[in-house]
Short mmCIF file of C-alpha atoms in Angstrom, two decimals:
data_model
loop_
_atom_site.label_atom_id
_atom_site.label_comp_id
_atom_site.label_asym_id
_atom_site.label_seq_id
_atom_site.Cartn_x
_atom_site.Cartn_y
_atom_site.Cartn_z
CA MET A 1 34.97 2.10 -9.19
CA SER A 2 34.48 -0.03 -5.59
CA GLU A 3 35.07 1.88 -3.05
CA THR A 4 38.02 0.13 -1.81
CA ALA A 5 41.52 1.48 0.04
CA ALA A 6 44.90 -0.21 -0.08
CA PRO A 7 46.07 -1.60 3.34
CA ALA A 8 47.96 0.87 5.40
CA ARG A 9 47.00 3.91 3.08
CA GLY A 10 48.04 5.87 6.06
CA ALA A 11 50.97 3.88 6.69
CA ALA A 12 52.52 4.81 2.81
CA ASP A 13 51.35 8.01 2.67
CA LYS A 14 53.34 9.19 5.99
CA SER A 15 56.43 6.81 5.17
CA GLY A 16 56.06 7.85 1.91
CA ASP A 17 58.99 10.02 3.00
CA ALA A 18 59.10 11.57 6.22
CA ASN A 19 61.87 13.69 4.05
CA ARG A 20 59.25 14.60 0.93
CA TRP A 21 58.88 17.93 2.29
CA LYS A 22 62.57 18.80 2.72
CA ALA A 23 63.03 16.97 -0.87
CA LEU A 24 60.17 20.03 -2.31
CA VAL A 25 62.43 22.75 -1.32
CA PHE A 26 65.68 21.41 -3.28
CA ILE A 27 62.98 20.31 -6.46
CA ALA A 28 61.28 23.57 -6.02
CA LEU A 29 65.25 25.55 -6.18
CA ALA A 30 66.20 23.31 -9.04
CA GLN A 31 62.92 25.01 -10.81
CA LEU A 32 63.12 27.86 -10.00
CA MET A 33 66.97 27.49 -11.81
CA VAL A 34 65.47 26.81 -14.92
CA VAL A 35 62.56 28.81 -15.13
CA LEU A 36 64.75 31.61 -14.25
CA ASP A 37 67.51 30.58 -16.77
CA ALA A 38 65.15 30.94 -19.71
CA THR A 39 64.36 35.02 -19.11
CA ILE A 40 67.60 36.14 -17.14
CA VAL A 41 69.94 35.23 -20.45
CA ASN A 42 67.74 37.67 -22.54
CA ILE A 43 68.50 40.64 -20.17
CA ALA A 44 72.21 39.86 -20.38
CA LEU A 45 71.85 39.29 -23.97
CA PRO A 46 72.70 42.31 -25.02
CA SER A 47 76.20 43.29 -23.22
CA ALA A 48 76.99 39.68 -23.68
CA GLN A 49 76.73 40.32 -27.62
CA THR A 50 78.81 43.37 -27.15
CA ASP A 51 81.84 41.59 -25.27
CA LEU A 52 81.97 38.21 -27.17
CA GLY A 53 81.13 40.01 -30.96
CA ILE A 54 78.47 37.92 -31.52
CA SER A 55 76.96 39.64 -34.99
CA ASP A 56 73.03 41.13 -34.95
CA GLY A 57 72.46 38.00 -37.55
CA ASN A 58 73.97 35.43 -34.78
CA ARG A 59 72.69 36.59 -31.27
CA GLN A 60 69.64 34.60 -31.80
CA TRP A 61 71.42 31.31 -31.60
CA VAL A 62 72.13 32.31 -27.39
CA VAL A 63 68.38 31.61 -27.22
CA THR A 64 67.81 29.60 -30.14
CA ALA A 65 70.69 26.87 -29.01
CA TYR A 66 69.01 26.13 -26.06
CA ALA A 67 65.45 25.74 -27.18
CA LEU A 68 66.11 23.60 -29.66
CA ALA A 69 67.96 21.22 -27.04
CA PHE A 70 65.61 21.59 -24.95
CA GLY A 71 62.59 21.27 -26.47
CA GLY A 72 63.84 18.45 -28.42
CA LEU A 73 65.11 16.38 -26.10
CA LEU A 74 62.33 16.47 -23.82
CA LEU A 75 60.51 13.83 -24.05
CA PHE A 76 64.30 11.64 -24.28
CA GLY A 77 65.05 12.88 -20.83
CA GLY A 78 61.33 12.02 -19.11
CA ARG A 79 62.22 8.55 -20.32
CA LEU A 80 65.87 8.52 -19.35
CA ALA A 81 64.40 9.29 -15.62
CA ASP A 82 61.87 6.22 -16.07
CA LEU A 83 64.44 4.09 -16.67
CA TRP A 84 67.08 5.38 -14.55
CA GLY A 85 65.50 6.05 -11.80
CA ARG A 86 64.23 9.75 -11.08
CA LYS A 87 66.52 10.82 -8.30
CA ARG A 88 69.62 9.61 -10.42
CA ALA A 89 68.47 11.90 -13.51
CA PHE A 90 67.83 14.60 -11.26
CA VAL A 91 71.21 14.76 -9.60
CA THR A 92 72.82 14.40 -13.07
CA GLY A 93 70.74 17.20 -15.13
CA LEU A 94 71.63 19.48 -12.02
CA THR A 95 75.52 18.82 -12.30
CA GLY A 96 75.44 19.00 -15.98
CA PHE A 97 73.24 22.18 -16.25
CA ALA A 98 75.68 24.25 -13.39
CA LEU A 99 78.88 22.80 -15.71
CA ALA A 100 77.11 24.22 -18.37
CA SER A 101 76.38 27.57 -16.95
CA ALA A 102 80.17 27.58 -15.71
CA LEU A 103 81.10 27.69 -19.71
CA GLY A 104 78.91 30.26 -20.51
CA GLY A 105 79.82 32.24 -18.07
CA ALA A 106 83.04 31.66 -19.16
CA ALA A 107 82.34 32.60 -22.98
CA THR A 108 85.84 33.89 -24.74
CA SER A 109 83.59 33.68 -28.10
CA GLY A 110 80.15 33.41 -30.16
CA ALA A 111 80.41 29.84 -30.47
CA MET A 112 81.64 28.97 -27.12
CA MET A 113 79.00 30.81 -25.75
CA PHE A 114 76.57 28.51 -28.18
CA GLY A 115 77.43 25.71 -27.03
CA ALA A 116 77.60 26.07 -23.64
CA ARG A 117 73.65 27.27 -24.06
CA ALA A 118 72.88 23.86 -26.13
CA LEU A 119 74.55 21.81 -23.36
CA GLN A 120 72.33 23.62 -20.64
CA GLY A 121 69.40 22.54 -22.95
CA VAL A 122 70.43 19.42 -22.98
CA PHE A 123 70.90 18.28 -19.12
CA GLY A 124 67.61 21.05 -18.46
CA ALA A 125 65.59 18.19 -20.82
CA LEU A 126 67.00 15.82 -18.34
CA LEU A 127 66.62 17.70 -15.07
CA ALA A 128 63.08 19.66 -15.46
CA PRO A 129 60.81 16.39 -16.29
CA ALA A 130 62.55 14.39 -13.42
CA ALA A 131 61.46 17.35 -11.18
CA LEU A 132 58.50 17.09 -11.50
CA SER A 133 57.78 13.16 -11.81
CA LEU A 134 59.41 12.97 -8.19
CA LEU A 135 56.52 15.24 -7.34
CA ALA A 136 54.45 13.07 -8.83
CA VAL A 137 55.43 10.15 -6.84
CA MET A 138 56.39 11.45 -3.65
CA PHE A 139 52.86 13.79 -3.21
CA THR A 140 50.06 11.22 -3.47
CA ASP A 141 47.46 11.95 -0.70
CA ALA A 142 45.39 14.65 -2.20
CA LYS A 143 46.20 17.56 0.02
CA GLU A 144 49.42 17.02 0.14
CA ARG A 145 49.45 17.17 -3.53
CA ALA A 146 47.93 20.59 -3.70
CA LYS A 147 50.38 21.78 -1.38
CA ALA A 148 53.51 20.88 -3.24
CA PHE A 149 51.91 21.56 -7.22
CA GLY A 150 50.69 24.87 -5.62
CA ILE A 151 54.31 25.65 -4.60
CA TYR A 152 55.60 23.90 -7.68
CA GLY A 153 53.15 26.01 -9.87
CA ALA A 154 53.99 29.36 -8.33
CA ILE A 155 57.27 28.93 -9.28
CA ALA A 156 56.86 27.69 -12.82
CA GLY A 157 54.49 30.28 -13.32
CA GLY A 158 56.28 33.20 -11.58
CA GLY A 159 60.02 32.68 -11.97
CA GLY A 160 60.67 33.77 -15.31
CA ALA A 161 59.23 37.17 -14.49
CA VAL A 162 61.74 37.17 -11.32
CA GLY A 163 64.45 36.20 -13.51
CA PHE A 164 63.85 39.60 -15.46
CA ILE A 165 64.69 41.51 -11.67
CA LEU A 166 68.09 38.99 -10.96
CA GLY A 167 68.82 39.29 -14.84
CA GLY A 168 68.80 43.35 -14.63
CA VAL A 169 70.78 43.44 -11.12
CA LEU A 170 73.47 41.32 -12.23
CA THR A 171 73.87 42.61 -15.62
CA GLU A 172 73.93 46.35 -14.33
CA TYR A 173 75.71 45.74 -11.12
CA LEU A 174 78.12 43.13 -11.46
CA ASP A 175 78.71 41.71 -15.06
CA TRP A 176 76.41 39.45 -18.16
CA ARG A 177 78.78 36.51 -17.13
CA TRP A 178 76.71 36.18 -13.45
CA THR A 179 73.91 35.87 -15.55
CA PHE A 180 75.32 32.11 -15.72
CA PHE A 181 77.57 32.14 -12.82
CA VAL A 182 74.20 32.15 -10.66
CA ASN A 183 72.73 29.22 -11.82
CA ILE A 184 76.10 27.60 -10.02
CA PRO A 185 75.36 27.77 -6.27
CA PHE A 186 71.26 26.81 -6.84
CA ALA A 187 72.93 23.67 -8.27
CA ILE A 188 75.45 22.53 -5.99
CA VAL A 189 72.45 22.91 -3.08
CA ALA A 190 69.90 21.23 -4.78
CA ALA A 191 72.05 18.45 -6.21
CA LEU A 192 73.45 17.75 -2.38
CA GLY A 193 70.01 18.37 -0.48
CA ALA A 194 68.50 15.64 -3.40
CA TYR A 195 71.04 13.69 -2.97
CA PHE A 196 71.05 13.15 0.67
CA VAL A 197 67.19 13.88 1.52
CA ILE A 198 65.04 12.24 -1.92
CA ARG A 199 64.36 8.90 -1.69
CA GLU A 200 62.33 7.67 -4.63
CA PRO A 201 59.63 5.05 -4.06
CA GLU A 202 60.39 1.76 -5.01
CA GLY A 203 59.19 -0.30 -7.83
CA SER A 204 58.02 2.73 -9.87
CA ARG A 205 61.30 2.52 -12.83
CA ASN A 206 59.97 1.58 -15.90
CA ARG A 207 63.27 -0.96 -17.23
CA SER A 208 62.08 -1.95 -20.68
CA PRO A 209 64.48 -0.84 -23.48
CA LEU A 210 64.77 1.82 -24.81
CA ASP A 211 62.84 2.51 -28.29
CA ILE A 212 65.45 4.57 -30.28
CA PRO A 213 63.77 4.81 -33.30
CA GLY A 214 61.21 6.88 -31.19
CA VAL A 215 64.09 8.95 -29.69
CA VAL A 216 64.99 10.02 -33.25
CA LEU A 217 62.13 10.68 -34.66
CA SER A 218 60.52 12.91 -31.56
CA THR A 219 63.90 14.50 -31.38
CA LEU A 220 63.88 15.60 -34.93
CA GLY A 221 60.58 16.11 -35.34
CA LEU A 222 60.05 18.82 -31.99
CA VAL A 223 63.67 20.41 -33.13
CA SER A 224 62.06 20.82 -36.37
CA LEU A 225 59.03 22.33 -35.38
CA VAL A 226 60.96 24.42 -32.58
CA TYR A 227 63.49 25.94 -35.36
CA GLY A 228 61.08 26.06 -38.07
CA PHE A 229 59.01 28.71 -35.50
CA THR A 230 62.08 30.40 -34.93
CA ARG A 231 62.94 30.55 -38.53
CA ALA A 232 59.18 31.89 -38.86
CA GLU A 233 59.97 35.11 -36.76
CA SER A 234 63.62 36.19 -38.04
CA ASP A 235 63.26 34.92 -41.89
CA GLY A 236 59.31 35.12 -42.87
CA TRP A 237 56.81 32.34 -42.74
CA SER A 238 56.32 32.30 -46.45
CA ASP A 239 60.55 31.49 -46.40
CA ALA A 240 61.38 28.31 -48.26
CA PHE A 241 63.75 26.79 -45.68
CA THR A 242 60.95 27.56 -42.55
CA VAL A 243 58.18 26.30 -44.82
CA SER A 244 60.42 23.05 -45.31
CA LEU A 245 61.06 22.90 -41.55
CA PHE A 246 57.36 22.40 -40.80
CA VAL A 247 56.93 20.30 -43.25
CA ALA A 248 59.39 17.81 -41.90
CA SER A 249 58.18 18.68 -38.90
CA ALA A 250 54.88 17.17 -39.24
CA VAL A 251 56.29 14.15 -41.25
CA LEU A 252 58.33 13.09 -38.39
CA LEU A 253 55.97 13.52 -35.80
CA LEU A 254 53.11 11.90 -37.63
CA ALA A 255 55.83 9.33 -38.35
CA PHE A 256 56.63 8.99 -34.12
CA VAL A 257 52.99 8.49 -33.27
CA VAL A 258 52.67 5.31 -35.90
CA THR A 259 55.83 3.96 -34.30
CA GLU A 260 54.66 4.64 -30.64
CA ALA A 261 51.30 2.33 -31.89
CA ARG A 262 53.65 -0.17 -32.71
CA VAL A 263 56.32 -1.07 -30.71
CA LYS A 264 56.09 -3.26 -27.75
CA ALA A 265 58.03 -0.57 -25.42
CA PRO A 266 57.41 3.27 -26.76
CA LEU A 267 59.26 6.60 -25.46
CA LEU A 268 55.47 8.09 -25.41
CA PRO A 269 52.92 5.68 -24.52
CA LEU A 270 49.74 6.78 -26.28
CA ARG A 271 47.59 6.22 -23.33
CA VAL A 272 49.67 8.97 -21.54
CA VAL A 273 48.34 11.86 -24.24
CA THR A 274 45.12 10.30 -25.46
CA ASP A 275 43.46 10.12 -21.66
CA ARG A 276 41.22 13.07 -22.22
CA ASN A 277 42.29 15.13 -19.43
CA ARG A 278 45.76 15.01 -19.79
CA GLY A 279 45.28 15.77 -23.26
CA GLY A 280 42.87 18.56 -22.53
CA ILE A 281 45.74 19.80 -20.21
CA TYR A 282 48.94 19.58 -22.32
CA LEU A 283 46.82 21.37 -25.37
CA SER A 284 45.31 24.22 -22.83
CA LEU A 285 49.08 24.86 -21.27
CA GLY A 286 50.37 25.24 -24.80
CA ILE A 287 48.27 27.66 -26.06
CA ALA A 288 48.52 29.66 -22.39
CA ILE A 289 51.81 30.08 -22.95
CA ILE A 290 51.33 30.90 -26.45
CA ALA A 291 49.68 34.42 -24.99
CA MET A 292 52.07 34.40 -21.95
CA PHE A 293 55.44 33.99 -23.71
CA GLY A 294 54.17 37.02 -26.43
CA THR A 295 53.40 39.48 -23.76
CA PHE A 296 56.60 38.71 -21.69
CA LEU A 297 58.14 40.35 -24.41
CA PHE A 298 56.31 43.22 -25.78
CA LEU A 299 56.20 44.56 -22.08
CA THR A 300 59.77 44.42 -22.11
CA TYR A 301 60.22 46.21 -24.88
CA TYR A 302 57.00 48.76 -24.14
CA LEU A 303 58.42 49.58 -20.59
CA GLN A 304 62.28 49.85 -21.78
CA VAL A 305 62.38 51.60 -25.29
CA VAL A 306 58.84 53.26 -24.97
CA LYS A 307 58.51 53.70 -21.11
CA GLY A 308 62.24 54.32 -20.60
CA PHE A 309 62.57 52.06 -18.29
CA THR A 310 65.98 50.37 -17.03
CA PRO A 311 66.52 46.54 -16.78
CA ILE A 312 65.88 46.90 -13.42
CA GLN A 313 62.68 48.90 -13.00
CA THR A 314 61.48 46.69 -16.29
CA GLY A 315 62.16 43.59 -13.67
CA LEU A 316 60.40 45.29 -10.76
CA ALA A 317 57.68 46.22 -12.69
CA PHE A 318 56.70 42.81 -13.10
CA MET A 319 56.62 41.64 -9.36
CA PRO A 320 52.76 42.21 -9.42
CA MET A 321 51.82 39.28 -11.88
CA VAL A 322 54.55 37.21 -9.49
CA VAL A 323 52.51 38.17 -6.76
CA GLY A 324 49.42 37.52 -8.18
CA MET A 325 50.68 33.88 -9.45
CA MET A 326 52.13 32.73 -5.48
CA VAL A 327 48.47 33.90 -4.56
CA GLY A 328 46.32 32.28 -7.24
CA SER A 329 48.68 28.64 -7.12
CA THR A 330 49.34 28.74 -3.14
CA GLN A 331 46.07 30.25 -1.59
CA ILE A 332 43.63 29.50 -4.24
CA GLY A 333 44.54 26.79 -6.28
CA THR A 334 45.85 24.65 -3.29
CA ARG A 335 42.61 25.67 -1.28
CA LEU A 336 40.09 24.79 -3.53
CA MET A 337 41.94 22.29 -5.80
CA THR A 338 40.28 19.30 -2.96
CA ARG A 339 36.98 20.50 -3.16
CA LEU A 340 36.55 21.86 -6.96
CA PRO A 341 37.16 19.75 -10.00
CA ALA A 342 40.29 21.02 -12.22
CA ARG A 343 38.01 22.27 -14.86
CA MET A 344 36.21 24.79 -12.50
CA LEU A 345 39.80 26.38 -11.20
CA MET A 346 41.32 26.09 -14.54
CA ALA A 347 38.87 27.38 -17.16
CA PRO A 348 37.84 30.89 -14.68
CA GLY A 349 41.49 31.00 -13.95
CA PHE A 350 42.52 31.22 -17.80
CA VAL A 351 39.48 33.78 -18.31
CA VAL A 352 40.72 35.73 -15.54
CA ALA A 353 44.24 35.80 -17.29
CA ALA A 354 42.19 36.81 -20.48
CA VAL A 355 40.65 39.65 -18.51
CA GLY A 356 43.62 41.09 -17.37
CA MET A 357 45.35 40.64 -21.33
CA LEU A 358 42.32 42.32 -22.13
CA LEU A 359 43.43 45.65 -20.21
CA MET A 360 46.50 45.63 -21.83
CA THR A 361 44.90 46.53 -25.49
CA GLY A 362 44.22 49.82 -24.24
CA LEU A 363 47.91 50.63 -24.38
CA GLU A 364 48.98 53.72 -25.31
CA ILE A 365 52.31 55.62 -25.47
CA GLY A 366 50.99 57.66 -22.52
CA SER A 367 49.58 55.01 -20.27
CA SER A 368 49.96 55.00 -16.85
CA TYR A 369 51.42 52.53 -15.18
CA ALA A 370 49.61 52.15 -12.21
CA SER A 371 46.29 52.60 -13.86
CA THR A 372 46.49 49.97 -17.00
CA ILE A 373 49.59 47.82 -16.82
CA LEU A 374 49.72 46.89 -12.44
CA PRO A 375 46.02 45.52 -12.40
CA ALA A 376 46.42 44.05 -16.20
CA MET A 377 49.52 41.98 -14.81
CA LEU A 378 47.82 41.39 -10.96
CA LEU A 379 44.97 39.76 -13.16
CA LEU A 380 46.93 37.97 -15.40
CA GLY A 381 49.41 36.40 -12.22
CA LEU A 382 46.20 35.34 -10.37
CA GLY A 383 44.54 33.75 -13.18
CA MET A 384 47.34 31.95 -14.04
CA GLY A 385 48.02 30.74 -11.09
CA THR A 386 45.42 29.79 -10.40
CA ALA A 387 45.33 27.70 -13.94
CA PHE A 388 48.37 26.83 -13.42
CA MET A 389 48.71 24.43 -10.24
CA PRO A 390 45.58 21.88 -11.00
CA ALA A 391 46.87 21.44 -14.48
CA MET A 392 50.36 20.88 -12.89
CA SER A 393 48.74 18.26 -10.75
CA LEU A 394 46.72 16.58 -12.77
CA ALA A 395 48.85 15.95 -15.62
CA THR A 396 50.42 13.49 -13.43
CA LEU A 397 47.73 11.94 -11.28
CA GLY A 398 46.37 8.48 -12.27
CA VAL A 399 49.48 8.18 -14.71
CA GLU A 400 51.66 4.95 -14.17
CA PRO A 401 54.35 4.63 -11.98
CA ARG A 402 56.38 3.71 -15.42
CA ASP A 403 55.10 6.61 -17.18
CA ALA A 404 55.16 9.40 -14.64
CA GLY A 405 58.62 10.62 -16.20
CA VAL A 406 57.30 11.04 -19.76
CA ALA A 407 54.15 12.38 -18.94
CA SER A 408 55.79 14.84 -16.71
CA ALA A 409 57.83 16.10 -20.24
CA MET A 410 54.82 16.06 -22.10
CA VAL A 411 53.57 18.86 -19.75
CA ASN A 412 57.40 20.85 -20.02
CA THR A 413 57.04 19.64 -24.19
CA SER A 414 53.79 21.59 -24.61
CA GLN A 415 55.11 24.69 -22.53
CA GLN A 416 58.19 24.81 -24.62
CA VAL A 417 56.62 24.53 -27.95
CA GLY A 418 53.87 26.80 -26.59
CA GLY A 419 56.59 29.60 -25.81
CA ALA A 420 57.79 29.20 -29.42
CA ILE A 421 54.93 29.27 -31.58
CA GLY A 422 53.30 32.07 -29.00
CA THR A 423 57.18 34.14 -29.22
CA ALA A 424 57.25 33.58 -33.24
CA LEU A 425 53.65 34.04 -33.92
CA LEU A 426 52.96 37.55 -32.07
CA ASN A 427 55.83 38.80 -32.82
CA THR A 428 54.86 38.73 -36.72
CA ILE A 429 51.45 39.51 -36.09
CA ALA A 430 52.98 43.07 -33.84
CA ALA A 431 55.32 43.43 -36.62
CA SER A 432 53.31 43.57 -39.48
CA ALA A 433 50.33 45.69 -37.34
CA THR A 434 53.23 48.15 -36.62
CA THR A 435 54.81 48.09 -40.38
CA GLY A 436 50.77 49.19 -41.61
CA TYR A 437 50.41 51.83 -38.73
CA ILE A 438 53.69 53.01 -40.15
CA ALA A 439 53.08 53.00 -43.50
CA ASP A 440 49.73 55.19 -43.11
CA HIS A 441 50.81 57.64 -41.07
CA ILE A 442 54.32 58.61 -41.82
CA VAL A 443 53.60 60.39 -44.49
CA GLY A 444 51.57 63.12 -42.46
CA ALA A 445 54.86 63.55 -40.18
CA GLY A 446 56.99 66.23 -41.08
CA SER A 447 59.62 67.27 -38.91
CA LYS A 448 62.16 64.52 -37.29
CA SER A 449 60.60 64.46 -34.02
CA GLN A 450 57.01 63.68 -35.35
CA GLN A 451 58.57 60.80 -37.79
CA GLN A 452 59.82 59.25 -34.18
CA LEU A 453 56.81 59.59 -32.33
CA VAL A 454 54.70 57.88 -35.22
CA GLN A 455 57.09 55.13 -35.26
CA LEU A 456 56.49 54.75 -31.35
CA GLN A 457 53.18 54.48 -31.82
CA GLY A 458 53.19 51.95 -34.51
CA MET A 459 55.10 49.75 -31.99
CA VAL A 460 52.41 49.90 -29.12
CA HIS A 461 49.46 49.40 -31.93
CA GLY A 462 51.28 46.26 -32.88
CA TYR A 463 52.15 45.41 -29.38
CA THR A 464 48.39 46.13 -28.81
CA ALA A 465 47.50 43.93 -32.21
CA ALA A 466 49.33 40.96 -30.83
CA ILE A 467 47.92 41.25 -27.30
CA TRP A 468 44.49 40.97 -28.37
CA PHE A 469 45.58 37.55 -30.48
CA ALA A 470 46.58 36.38 -26.82
CA VAL A 471 43.25 37.23 -25.10
CA GLY A 472 41.53 34.67 -27.47
CA MET A 473 44.23 32.32 -27.00
CA LEU A 474 43.45 32.31 -23.82
CA LEU A 475 39.80 31.97 -24.11
CA LEU A 476 40.40 29.47 -26.38
CA ALA A 477 42.13 27.78 -23.43
CA ALA A 478 39.42 27.74 -21.11
CA VAL A 479 37.09 25.70 -23.68
CA ILE A 480 39.63 23.52 -23.89
CA VAL A 481 39.55 22.99 -20.46
CA SER A 482 36.20 23.22 -20.42
CA VAL A 483 35.36 20.32 -22.99
CA PHE A 484 38.13 17.70 -22.35
CA VAL A 485 38.79 17.85 -18.60
CA ASN A 486 36.28 15.94 -16.92
CA ALA A 487 38.08 14.71 -14.01
CA GLY A 488 36.60 15.11 -10.40
CA ARG A 489 38.19 16.63 -7.37
CA PRO A 490 40.96 15.06 -6.06
CA GLY A 491 39.99 13.27 -3.01
CA ALA A 492 36.18 13.05 -3.88
CA HIS A 493 36.32 8.97 -4.30
CA VAL A 494 38.48 6.87 -2.48
CA VAL A 495 41.58 5.88 -4.60
CA THR A 496 42.97 2.68 -5.58
CA THR A 497 46.99 2.06 -4.74
CA GLY A 498 49.16 -0.13 -4.42
CA PRO A 499 50.09 -3.48 -6.96
CA GLY A 500 47.72 -4.16 -9.58
CA SER A 501 47.97 -0.77 -10.80
CA GLY A 502 48.88 -1.71 -14.42
CA THR A 503 52.06 -1.39 -14.35
CA GLY A 504 52.98 -4.72 -14.87
CA GLN A 505 55.45 -4.46 -11.58
CA ASP A 506 54.71 -5.04 -7.87
CA ASP A 507 54.55 -1.16 -7.20
CA GLU A 508 55.00 -0.07 -3.91
CA LEU A 509 54.20 3.49 -4.34
CA PRO A 510 50.30 4.61 -4.02
CA ILE A 511 48.88 6.17 -7.41
CA PRO A 512 45.38 7.67 -7.01
CA VAL A 513 43.23 6.94 -9.94
CA ILE A 514 40.20 8.98 -10.18
CA ALA A 515 37.00 7.54 -10.45
CA HIS A 516 35.02 9.04 -13.20
#
């Protein structure tokens, strides 16, 4: 690539909007709200279930209704952001999410709760890709981009753990309904701030007609996939309906790919995912999230059921991981991203996280938090924070402006699908290992107390068996990054910007394209 720079590069960067750092505050606040919601409701679920009279068989829908709507509509939400404008999609998503949260907090029945959670998922699917794509089009200077995505990555990675703390505090000292109502001030502040502060760059919309067949096929395919893993967790992998969901998902998503290759204005242009760097990012993130989500769940149960921690104590126990993520993302990742290729941060980051996970395979009933869990969480957070930040940035770097929303949606989709797979797959492994352990040891347990001890030992054995699998997933993510991600460090080459970026429009937005 020739060493040419766009005219007035500095002017473009500086005037890209003097308020872009203020805008980052409101984008980060919205992202924090969405990530918090994914875990905060889990803490409140037992209390909500009792108050609303939700049966044990139906309580999963509090989580599943959100996951299906969010995971299934992410690509559609990303495309709408490209079509409407990211600022408009962002504010609309925030407004809808706040209204859905108010509905959930005021729920008087299980059905009302399930509907509110589905609506949260719908507006979350519009909000999340709009937030990430706003960062992608507003921060184009390499160093500024590193700082912005460092903050965003830390929130995306650590916000879930903070949700445990906030959920415990609100449930224990106020009421479970406040785990929904707390979203409203977040959304109002973020929406007002975005409305008055964010100035989306001109000429970066994709005004092509909406790909309706692509919307239908991708939504049904992703919903079938996410619901299939949810069903597998509760009804088993050999359940006929579960298998049919996976088959339907494979057929629908294959038809989606064929459709996208043929239509003039695809919902997901295949150039977005066939780029080896972005493809490697999406795949490695999804696999890493499989390990993360399952481990969150196991540690929560281990600390509360085995160690007897309260919800608040459990939330505080996750703080070392949050600290590790903040350090890895805002210090290590941000400082080194403009000096090293992304794979030199991501692959070691996943390996460090795997070492932290490896420490947790030694969990026993009497394990000390300080000597086992604390260092494991620090390493896990440090590694994931270091890996997440360049991943978030590289997943949208160099993408055409008209594709920024859908490229951002793919980041969220890989995380959402990875989370659904991780929860179902690791739970299945843990349950199978627990059942086998108890069957082998319960015979020799004479008294009731001994039988209870065997059951606890079996539970911990199941957790460690699943955590071993999570270690393998993180190492696999590191290998994928090493093989596929070959982009040089941002800023290593002079970039081309402005018109001629391949959008077919007179784009005024400078979009970096890394020379390989």
